[in-house]
């Protein structure tokens, strides 16, 4: 458009102005977008429901059923029927059925070993995660520095984590044999895989060697996002190496450290391979996962109850780590820098 003087008009025509949508039209657009999103998400949700949802629901249903037994009249296996909470009290209260009566589980019964297995599992978890977090932080700080051969060092550190767990367990079993490398080097005659405490320490050593690189990798990723100018400013202000570590590195690394500890804790709580292969049937290293596998051979429904208890235990520990100990873990590195 142009005005009578011939100059171009600066007032836009109504036909070129963006038209405001009404509420109904806006809702219709959002619904179409939402429909397209659900079109892509639905197959994934269905796959998760089949792969995860069905086994969980099936396990819960089985945990409230009695294990099948022999019918004395026919000698055939029959369904046990509803068990109520007896499968759970079998483990939590160590109660067994004998002649139709409820009695305390005798020594040697798997039910009597539940709390011992819980204690061994928690012991392994606390010791291994603490050692792995400490060593992993040290490795990450070394690998984060610039020096010749850094790439080679990073590759070498990750080798133990890349080795399959079963291979690692067999390797350390050979090392901890009575005439193995460990006894020869230390000049001792310890039954590392048979005695109670030596077997536990052997499993801890193997697990720390195996999974410390995992912790180091996660912590190294956290260190990489801390800007170098923060350290440079601290040096200019006269901060010592220890002050830079405690006032800069640890606070800014807290989110990555908590994530690494959370992942590693959940993994340690369901440990199976190392103690099962290294110490075979040694009861002093029987963790909850081994107890579940042993119970499956005797009764799958009771094992389903034990699996449910194990899941709830892992969930409770993860909840405590996320909500109580790691309340600030969701804060970004940038927010942490601004706070400090």
Tab-separated table of C-alpha atoms in Angstrom:
chain	number	residue	atom	x	y	z
A	1	UNK	CA	0.000	0.000	0.000
A	2	UNK	CA	1.090	3.639	-0.543
A	3	UNK	CA	-0.267	6.946	0.669
A	4	UNK	CA	-1.263	9.900	-1.660
A	5	UNK	CA	2.222	11.409	-1.311
A	6	UNK	CA	3.688	8.310	-2.929
A	7	UNK	CA	5.569	7.086	0.192
A	8	UNK	CA	5.129	3.525	1.292
A	9	UNK	CA	2.711	3.153	4.183
A	10	UNK	CA	4.148	1.866	7.458
A	11	UNK	CA	0.761	0.617	8.643
A	12	UNK	CA	0.487	-3.101	7.825
A	13	UNK	CA	-2.616	-4.398	6.186
A	14	UNK	CA	-4.938	-6.593	8.225
A	15	UNK	CA	-4.456	-9.426	5.774
A	16	UNK	CA	-0.757	-9.633	6.727
A	17	UNK	CA	-1.279	-9.543	10.503
A	18	UNK	CA	-1.065	-12.889	12.331
A	19	UNK	CA	-4.472	-14.116	13.261
A	20	UNK	CA	-5.013	-14.910	16.939
A	21	UNK	CA	-6.307	-18.397	17.553
A	22	UNK	CA	-9.308	-18.968	19.678
A	23	UNK	CA	-9.291	-21.286	22.680
A	24	UNK	CA	-11.027	-24.076	20.822
A	25	UNK	CA	-8.632	-23.929	17.879
A	26	UNK	CA	-5.616	-23.919	20.207
A	27	UNK	CA	-6.917	-26.985	22.036
A	28	UNK	CA	-7.495	-28.746	18.730
A	29	UNK	CA	-3.912	-28.085	17.644
A	30	UNK	CA	-2.531	-29.323	20.964
A	31	UNK	CA	-4.659	-32.471	20.740
A	32	UNK	CA	-3.356	-33.180	17.242
A	33	UNK	CA	0.216	-32.769	18.449
A	34	UNK	CA	-0.478	-34.959	21.477
A	35	UNK	CA	-2.018	-37.603	19.242
A	36	UNK	CA	1.063	-37.702	17.047
A	37	UNK	CA	3.280	-38.010	20.120
A	38	UNK	CA	1.251	-40.919	21.499
A	39	UNK	CA	1.427	-42.570	18.068
A	40	UNK	CA	5.201	-42.843	18.455
A	41	UNK	CA	5.242	-43.584	22.211
A	42	UNK	CA	2.554	-46.292	22.264
A	43	UNK	CA	4.673	-49.082	20.682
A	44	UNK	CA	7.430	-48.478	23.230
A	45	UNK	CA	4.939	-48.532	26.125
A	46	UNK	CA	3.442	-51.776	24.832
A	47	UNK	CA	6.887	-53.348	24.561
A	48	UNK	CA	7.741	-52.261	28.131
A	49	UNK	CA	4.413	-53.627	29.375
A	50	UNK	CA	5.204	-57.019	27.849
A	51	UNK	CA	8.880	-57.161	28.795
A	52	UNK	CA	8.670	-55.577	32.275
A	53	UNK	CA	5.040	-55.269	33.346
A	54	UNK	CA	3.963	-58.868	32.794
A	55	UNK	CA	6.919	-60.491	34.624
A	56	UNK	CA	6.444	-58.161	37.616
A	57	UNK	CA	2.712	-58.855	37.872
A	58	UNK	CA	3.302	-62.571	37.362
A	59	UNK	CA	5.941	-62.635	40.108
A	60	UNK	CA	3.613	-60.827	42.518
A	61	UNK	CA	0.832	-63.307	41.789
A	62	UNK	CA	3.172	-66.270	42.269
A	63	UNK	CA	4.417	-64.878	45.594
A	64	UNK	CA	0.942	-65.371	47.060
A	65	UNK	CA	0.638	-68.979	45.860
A	66	UNK	CA	1.845	-72.144	47.554
A	67	UNK	CA	4.476	-74.200	45.790
A	68	UNK	CA	3.200	-77.387	44.189
A	69	UNK	CA	3.754	-80.585	46.117
A	70	UNK	CA	3.225	-84.321	45.889
A	71	UNK	CA	-0.222	-85.719	46.559
A	72	UNK	CA	0.341	-88.649	48.940
A	73	UNK	CA	-2.660	-90.482	47.465
A	74	UNK	CA	-1.676	-90.274	43.803
A	75	UNK	CA	2.017	-89.436	43.978
A	76	UNK	CA	1.440	-86.658	41.436
A	77	UNK	CA	2.373	-82.980	41.677
A	78	UNK	CA	-0.603	-80.744	42.491
A	79	UNK	CA	-1.045	-76.980	42.666
A	80	UNK	CA	-0.560	-75.563	46.126
A	81	UNK	CA	-3.363	-72.991	46.038
A	82	UNK	CA	-3.440	-69.655	47.787
A	83	UNK	CA	-0.696	-69.079	50.352
A	84	UNK	CA	-1.665	-65.647	51.640
A	85	UNK	CA	1.384	-63.997	53.187
A	86	UNK	CA	2.990	-67.271	54.281
A	87	UNK	CA	5.716	-67.017	51.614
A	88	UNK	CA	6.682	-63.614	52.991
A	89	UNK	CA	6.579	-64.671	56.644
A	90	UNK	CA	8.686	-67.664	55.662
A	91	UNK	CA	11.521	-65.263	54.870
A	92	UNK	CA	10.893	-62.262	57.088
A	93	UNK	CA	9.953	-64.200	60.233
A	94	UNK	CA	11.857	-67.390	59.309
A	95	UNK	CA	8.758	-69.536	59.680
A	96	UNK	CA	8.423	-72.950	58.059
A	97	UNK	CA	5.576	-75.431	57.744
A	98	UNK	CA	6.000	-78.852	59.350
A	99	UNK	CA	3.111	-81.283	59.625
A	100	UNK	CA	0.577	-78.537	59.062
A	101	UNK	CA	2.048	-76.404	61.850
A	102	UNK	CA	4.112	-73.235	61.680
A	103	UNK	CA	7.539	-73.597	63.315
A	104	UNK	CA	10.834	-71.772	63.242
A	105	UNK	CA	12.919	-72.778	60.248
A	106	UNK	CA	15.609	-75.281	61.277
A	107	UNK	CA	19.292	-74.612	60.729
A	108	UNK	CA	20.271	-75.406	57.157
A	109	UNK	CA	16.885	-74.446	55.735
A	110	UNK	CA	17.059	-71.602	53.237
A	111	UNK	CA	14.476	-69.669	55.234
A	112	UNK	CA	16.814	-69.565	58.226
A	113	UNK	CA	19.527	-67.959	56.089
A	114	UNK	CA	17.511	-64.931	54.945
A	115	UNK	CA	18.737	-62.346	57.451
A	116	UNK	CA	22.291	-63.654	57.208
A	117	UNK	CA	22.133	-63.166	53.428
A	118	UNK	CA	20.714	-59.658	53.919
A	119	UNK	CA	23.618	-58.814	56.242
A	120	UNK	CA	26.205	-60.189	53.816
A	121	UNK	CA	24.620	-58.279	50.922
A	122	UNK	CA	24.608	-54.974	52.820
A	123	UNK	CA	28.179	-55.597	54.031
A	124	UNK	CA	29.406	-56.165	50.477
A	125	UNK	CA	27.479	-53.109	49.255
A	126	UNK	CA	28.787	-50.663	51.866
A	127	UNK	CA	32.429	-51.786	51.644
A	128	UNK	CA	32.660	-52.114	47.865
A	129	UNK	CA	30.811	-48.892	47.023
A	130	UNK	CA	32.900	-46.905	49.538
A	131	UNK	CA	36.185	-48.270	48.184
A	132	UNK	CA	35.126	-47.903	44.559
A	133	UNK	CA	33.952	-44.300	45.039
A	134	UNK	CA	37.209	-43.352	46.765
A	135	UNK	CA	39.494	-45.083	44.279
A	136	UNK	CA	37.342	-44.024	41.330
A	137	UNK	CA	37.609	-40.375	42.352
A	138	UNK	CA	41.393	-40.679	42.560
A	139	UNK	CA	41.602	-42.363	39.155
A	140	UNK	CA	39.269	-39.779	37.616
A	141	UNK	CA	41.358	-36.874	38.885
A	142	UNK	CA	44.535	-38.448	37.500
A	143	UNK	CA	42.932	-39.218	34.122
A	144	UNK	CA	41.522	-35.695	33.958
A	145	UNK	CA	44.988	-34.124	33.918
A	146	UNK	CA	46.905	-33.399	30.714
A	147	UNK	CA	50.085	-35.468	30.302
A	148	UNK	CA	51.792	-37.775	27.847
A	149	UNK	CA	50.165	-41.178	27.592
A	150	UNK	CA	46.829	-40.054	29.054
A	151	UNK	CA	44.830	-41.879	26.368
A	152	UNK	CA	46.769	-45.086	27.022
A	153	UNK	CA	46.151	-44.772	30.769
A	154	UNK	CA	42.411	-44.282	30.257
A	155	UNK	CA	42.218	-47.355	28.038
A	156	UNK	CA	44.208	-49.452	30.534
A	157	UNK	CA	42.027	-48.401	33.472
A	158	UNK	CA	38.865	-49.478	31.641
A	159	UNK	CA	40.128	-52.986	30.859
A	160	UNK	CA	38.875	-54.614	34.117
A	161	UNK	CA	35.394	-53.213	33.527
A	162	UNK	CA	35.360	-54.559	29.962
A	163	UNK	CA	36.160	-58.125	31.056
A	164	UNK	CA	32.999	-60.258	31.562
A	165	UNK	CA	32.139	-60.812	35.217
A	166	UNK	CA	32.268	-64.599	34.916
A	167	UNK	CA	35.795	-64.401	33.511
A	168	UNK	CA	36.808	-62.010	36.292
A	169	UNK	CA	35.403	-64.357	38.933
A	170	UNK	CA	37.281	-67.346	37.529
A	171	UNK	CA	40.498	-65.330	37.263
A	172	UNK	CA	40.361	-64.219	40.887
A	173	UNK	CA	39.358	-67.706	41.997
A	174	UNK	CA	42.618	-69.023	40.532
A	175	UNK	CA	44.565	-66.232	42.230
A	176	UNK	CA	42.982	-66.940	45.631
A	177	UNK	CA	43.456	-70.708	45.565
A	178	UNK	CA	45.515	-72.265	48.337
A	179	UNK	CA	48.571	-72.523	46.057
A	180	UNK	CA	47.643	-69.435	44.049
A	181	UNK	CA	49.385	-66.154	43.429
A	182	UNK	CA	48.037	-64.337	46.485
A	183	UNK	CA	49.288	-66.865	49.048
A	184	UNK	CA	52.625	-67.140	47.278
A	185	UNK	CA	53.158	-63.385	47.194
A	186	UNK	CA	52.028	-62.853	50.795
A	187	UNK	CA	53.741	-66.011	52.062
A	188	UNK	CA	50.513	-67.151	53.732
A	189	UNK	CA	48.462	-70.352	53.829
A	190	UNK	CA	44.952	-68.905	53.911
A	191	UNK	CA	41.905	-70.728	52.539
A	192	UNK	CA	40.609	-67.673	50.736
A	193	UNK	CA	37.560	-69.295	49.157
A	194	UNK	CA	36.600	-71.601	52.033
A	195	UNK	CA	36.980	-69.682	55.302
A	196	UNK	CA	34.292	-67.143	56.122
A	197	UNK	CA	36.046	-63.782	56.355
A	198	UNK	CA	38.851	-64.514	53.871
A	199	UNK	CA	36.195	-65.490	51.311
A	200	UNK	CA	34.316	-62.234	51.891
A	201	UNK	CA	37.445	-60.148	51.508
A	202	UNK	CA	38.336	-62.066	48.347
A	203	UNK	CA	34.956	-61.226	46.816
A	204	UNK	CA	35.347	-57.576	47.835
A	205	UNK	CA	38.811	-57.386	46.250
A	206	UNK	CA	37.552	-58.872	42.982
A	207	UNK	CA	34.510	-56.612	42.872
A	208	UNK	CA	36.536	-53.459	43.592
A	209	UNK	CA	39.025	-54.372	40.851
A	210	UNK	CA	36.188	-55.052	38.432
A	211	UNK	CA	33.925	-52.020	38.921
A	212	UNK	CA	36.182	-49.181	40.096
A	213	UNK	CA	36.745	-48.201	36.418
A	214	UNK	CA	32.981	-47.725	36.076
A	215	UNK	CA	32.990	-45.228	38.943
A	216	UNK	CA	36.083	-43.525	37.534
A	217	UNK	CA	34.420	-43.146	34.122
A	218	UNK	CA	31.313	-41.487	35.551
A	219	UNK	CA	33.320	-39.188	37.812
A	220	UNK	CA	35.670	-38.268	34.960
A	221	UNK	CA	32.649	-37.131	32.963
A	222	UNK	CA	31.646	-34.936	35.902
A	223	UNK	CA	35.121	-33.446	36.184
A	224	UNK	CA	35.227	-32.578	32.487
A	225	UNK	CA	32.350	-30.072	32.785
A	226	UNK	CA	33.978	-28.062	35.587
A	227	UNK	CA	35.467	-24.980	33.846
A	228	UNK	CA	39.181	-24.427	34.209
A	229	UNK	CA	38.699	-20.704	34.904
A	230	UNK	CA	37.152	-21.561	38.272
A	231	UNK	CA	40.375	-23.254	39.356
A	232	UNK	CA	42.444	-20.438	37.868
A	233	UNK	CA	40.510	-17.845	39.853
A	234	UNK	CA	41.002	-19.883	43.017
A	235	UNK	CA	44.755	-20.053	42.405
A	236	UNK	CA	44.887	-16.287	41.917
A	237	UNK	CA	43.071	-15.863	45.230
A	238	UNK	CA	45.725	-18.001	46.907
A	239	UNK	CA	43.678	-21.175	47.500
A	240	UNK	CA	45.733	-24.281	48.220
A	241	UNK	CA	45.312	-27.585	46.371
A	242	UNK	CA	43.299	-29.016	49.286
A	243	UNK	CA	41.044	-25.945	49.401
A	244	UNK	CA	40.431	-26.171	45.663
A	245	UNK	CA	39.540	-29.844	46.077
A	246	UNK	CA	37.153	-29.361	49.007
A	247	UNK	CA	35.623	-26.023	47.966
A	248	UNK	CA	35.415	-26.471	44.188
A	249	UNK	CA	35.881	-30.055	43.015
A	250	UNK	CA	33.729	-31.890	45.553
A	251	UNK	CA	30.748	-29.465	45.509
A	252	UNK	CA	30.649	-29.286	41.717
A	253	UNK	CA	31.204	-33.040	41.388
A	254	UNK	CA	28.428	-33.912	43.840
A	255	UNK	CA	25.712	-34.609	41.213
A	256	UNK	CA	27.955	-36.979	39.250
A	257	UNK	CA	29.222	-38.613	42.447
A	258	UNK	CA	25.710	-39.257	43.744
A	259	UNK	CA	24.609	-40.729	40.413
A	260	UNK	CA	27.650	-43.023	40.356
A	261	UNK	CA	27.057	-44.129	43.953
A	262	UNK	CA	23.355	-44.725	43.233
A	263	UNK	CA	24.009	-46.865	40.155
A	264	UNK	CA	26.768	-48.816	41.846
A	265	UNK	CA	24.730	-49.382	45.023
A	266	UNK	CA	21.798	-50.846	43.116
A	267	UNK	CA	24.205	-53.052	41.169
A	268	UNK	CA	25.953	-54.271	44.335
A	269	UNK	CA	22.663	-55.115	46.056
A	270	UNK	CA	21.890	-57.634	43.311
A	271	UNK	CA	25.404	-59.084	43.099
A	272	UNK	CA	25.461	-62.732	42.028
A	273	UNK	CA	28.258	-63.740	39.651
A	274	UNK	CA	31.363	-63.051	41.719
A	275	UNK	CA	30.443	-64.849	44.977
A	276	UNK	CA	28.626	-67.643	43.149
A	277	UNK	CA	31.608	-68.505	40.945
A	278	UNK	CA	34.501	-67.618	43.249
A	279	UNK	CA	33.318	-69.327	46.443
A	280	UNK	CA	30.774	-71.794	45.024
A	281	UNK	CA	28.437	-72.836	47.864
A	282	UNK	CA	30.248	-71.081	50.717
A	283	UNK	CA	27.385	-69.881	52.994
A	284	UNK	CA	29.476	-66.980	54.292
A	285	UNK	CA	29.269	-65.283	50.882
A	286	UNK	CA	25.670	-66.211	50.082
A	287	UNK	CA	23.996	-62.944	49.075
A	288	UNK	CA	20.276	-62.476	48.487
A	289	UNK	CA	20.515	-63.143	44.730
A	290	UNK	CA	22.193	-66.494	45.363
A	291	UNK	CA	19.488	-67.317	47.914
A	292	UNK	CA	16.824	-66.595	45.278
A	293	UNK	CA	18.461	-68.936	42.754
A	294	UNK	CA	18.830	-71.684	45.380
A	295	UNK	CA	15.160	-71.310	46.329
A	296	UNK	CA	13.995	-71.502	42.697
A	297	UNK	CA	15.236	-75.091	42.635
A	298	UNK	CA	13.045	-75.902	45.655
A	299	UNK	CA	9.972	-73.751	45.038
A	300	UNK	CA	9.440	-70.952	42.487
A	301	UNK	CA	6.554	-69.304	44.337
A	302	UNK	CA	8.544	-68.832	47.515
A	303	UNK	CA	11.426	-67.571	45.377
A	304	UNK	CA	9.042	-65.027	43.806
A	305	UNK	CA	8.259	-63.693	47.283
A	306	UNK	CA	11.971	-63.407	48.023
A	307	UNK	CA	12.501	-61.590	44.710
A	308	UNK	CA	9.756	-59.136	45.633
A	309	UNK	CA	11.387	-58.494	49.009
A	310	UNK	CA	14.721	-57.935	47.261
A	311	UNK	CA	13.114	-55.455	44.870
A	312	UNK	CA	11.545	-53.528	47.741
A	313	UNK	CA	14.889	-53.447	49.565
A	314	UNK	CA	16.693	-52.046	46.520
A	315	UNK	CA	13.893	-49.527	45.959
A	316	UNK	CA	14.087	-48.353	49.582
A	317	UNK	CA	17.857	-47.880	49.400
A	318	UNK	CA	17.562	-45.976	46.105
A	319	UNK	CA	14.823	-43.787	47.586
A	320	UNK	CA	16.994	-42.901	50.572
A	321	UNK	CA	19.958	-42.052	48.349
A	322	UNK	CA	17.884	-39.869	46.018
A	323	UNK	CA	15.544	-38.145	48.457
A	324	UNK	CA	17.580	-37.916	51.649
A	325	UNK	CA	21.298	-38.064	50.873
A	326	UNK	CA	21.111	-36.654	47.359
A	327	UNK	CA	18.428	-33.990	47.570
A	328	UNK	CA	20.539	-31.657	45.400
A	329	UNK	CA	21.640	-34.293	42.900
A	330	UNK	CA	19.220	-32.992	40.290
A	331	UNK	CA	20.781	-29.555	40.301
A	332	UNK	CA	22.879	-28.855	37.255
A	333	UNK	CA	26.572	-28.128	37.292
A	334	UNK	CA	25.841	-24.504	36.347
A	335	UNK	CA	23.537	-24.067	39.350
A	336	UNK	CA	26.178	-25.550	41.613
A	337	UNK	CA	28.765	-23.072	40.304
A	338	UNK	CA	26.429	-20.148	40.894
A	339	UNK	CA	25.744	-21.325	44.443
A	340	UNK	CA	29.453	-21.467	45.180
